[in-house]
Coordinates of C-alpha atoms in Angstrom, one line a residue:
M1 CA -11.1 -120.0 62.9
S2 CA -11.1 -116.4 64.0
S3 CA -8.2 -114.0 64.7
Q4 CA -10.0 -112.2 67.6
P5 CA -11.9 -115.6 69.4
N6 CA -12.5 -112.7 72.6
R7 CA -14.6 -110.3 70.4
P8 CA -18.6 -110.4 71.5
I9 CA -21.0 -111.9 68.8
S10 CA -22.5 -108.7 68.8
P11 CA -22.6 -105.1 70.5
H12 CA -24.1 -105.1 74.4
L13 CA -24.7 -102.8 76.6
Q14 CA -20.8 -102.5 77.8
I15 CA -20.1 -100.9 74.3
Y16 CA -22.8 -98.4 73.9
R17 CA -23.1 -95.3 75.8
W18 CA -26.1 -95.1 77.8
Q19 CA -28.8 -92.9 76.2
I20 CA -32.4 -91.8 77.3
S21 CA -34.1 -94.6 74.7
M22 CA -32.2 -97.4 76.3
L23 CA -33.0 -96.1 79.5
T24 CA -36.8 -95.9 78.6
S25 CA -37.0 -99.2 76.9
I26 CA -35.5 -100.8 80.1
A27 CA -37.5 -99.2 82.2
H28 CA -40.8 -99.7 80.2
R29 CA -40.1 -103.5 80.4
A30 CA -39.4 -103.2 84.1
S31 CA -42.4 -101.2 84.8
G32 CA -44.7 -104.1 83.2
I33 CA -42.8 -106.4 85.9
V34 CA -43.6 -104.2 88.7
L35 CA -46.9 -103.6 87.6
A36 CA -47.7 -107.3 87.4
L37 CA -46.1 -107.9 90.7
G38 CA -48.8 -105.2 92.0
A39 CA -51.6 -107.1 90.6
V40 CA -50.7 -109.9 92.7
L41 CA -50.7 -107.9 96.0
L42 CA -54.1 -106.3 94.7
A43 CA -55.3 -110.1 94.5
I44 CA -53.6 -110.6 98.0
W45 CA -55.6 -107.6 99.1
L46 CA -58.8 -108.5 97.7
I47 CA -58.6 -112.0 99.0
A48 CA -57.9 -111.0 102.0
A49 CA -61.1 -108.7 102.2
A50 CA -63.2 -111.9 101.3
N51 CA -61.6 -114.1 104.0
G52 CA -62.9 -111.7 106.6
P53 CA -62.3 -109.0 109.2
D54 CA -59.5 -110.1 110.8
T55 CA -57.3 -111.3 107.6
Y56 CA -58.0 -107.9 105.7
A57 CA -57.3 -105.9 108.7
A58 CA -53.8 -107.9 108.6
V59 CA -53.0 -107.4 105.2
N60 CA -54.3 -103.7 105.3
G61 CA -52.0 -103.2 108.3
V62 CA -49.0 -104.2 106.2
F63 CA -50.1 -102.0 103.4
A64 CA -50.7 -99.0 105.3
S65 CA -47.0 -99.4 106.9
W66 CA -44.5 -97.2 105.6
F67 CA -43.2 -99.8 103.4
G68 CA -46.2 -100.9 102.4
Q69 CA -46.9 -97.0 101.2
L70 CA -43.5 -97.0 99.7
I71 CA -44.4 -99.9 97.5
M72 CA -47.5 -98.5 96.7
F73 CA -45.9 -95.1 95.6
L74 CA -43.2 -97.2 93.7
W75 CA -46.1 -99.2 91.9
S76 CA -48.3 -96.0 91.2
F77 CA -45.2 -94.5 89.3
A78 CA -44.8 -97.7 87.4
L79 CA -48.3 -97.5 86.4
F80 CA -47.9 -93.6 85.2
Y81 CA -44.6 -94.5 83.7
H82 CA -46.0 -97.4 81.6
L83 CA -48.9 -95.6 80.5
C84 CA -47.2 -92.3 79.3
N85 CA -44.4 -94.7 77.6
G86 CA -47.0 -96.9 76.1
I87 CA -48.7 -93.4 74.9
R88 CA -45.5 -92.7 73.4
H89 CA -45.2 -95.6 71.0
L90 CA -48.7 -95.3 69.8
V91 CA -47.4 -92.3 68.6
W92 CA -44.8 -93.9 67.2
D93 CA -46.9 -96.8 65.8
V94 CA -48.0 -94.0 63.5
G95 CA -44.8 -92.7 62.2
V96 CA -44.2 -89.5 64.4
G97 CA -41.9 -88.2 66.5
L98 CA -39.2 -91.1 65.4
D99 CA -36.3 -88.8 64.8
L100 CA -33.7 -88.5 67.3
E101 CA -34.2 -85.4 69.1
T102 CA -37.9 -85.8 69.2
A103 CA -37.6 -89.5 70.3
R104 CA -35.1 -88.0 73.1
M105 CA -37.2 -85.3 74.3
T106 CA -40.3 -87.4 74.7
G107 CA -38.3 -90.0 76.8
F108 CA -37.7 -87.2 79.3
V109 CA -41.4 -86.1 78.9
A110 CA -42.5 -89.4 79.9
I111 CA -40.5 -89.7 82.9
G112 CA -41.4 -86.1 83.8
V113 CA -44.9 -86.4 83.2
A114 CA -45.0 -89.9 85.2
A115 CA -43.2 -88.3 88.2
A116 CA -45.7 -85.3 88.4
L117 CA -48.8 -87.6 87.8
T118 CA -47.5 -89.9 90.5
I119 CA -47.0 -86.8 92.9
F120 CA -50.3 -84.9 92.2
V121 CA -52.3 -88.4 93.0
W122 CA -50.4 -89.1 96.0
I123 CA -50.9 -85.5 97.4
W124 CA -54.6 -85.8 96.5
A125 CA -54.8 -89.0 98.0
L126 CA -53.4 -87.7 101.0
I127 CA -55.2 -84.6 101.6
A128 CA -58.7 -86.2 100.8

């Protein structure tokens, strides 16, 4: 029997100090889940369009509300973040950028580019 029975079997999030690589890894998984949920909303919108003008107007009214716009804004950020971080992982797959400083910097770049793309697309959509 072990002399320290309350020790964790392996290290966990409460032991490690948060780093950008941890944040981007968790955020990449979370953004994938958000994208899947957004695909369900897109399917609902398409089904409503196929069901006729009354159903489409009801669903479109929800999506056009402030809450629907907020959901679509967050979904678009998740889309751009998942894209940028996915490109980062593809670059890692060829063995480039694996050192700690480059990995740290590209994590911030992925978040920044995703935010910039989201804002750019929403400004463009609101102007058009």
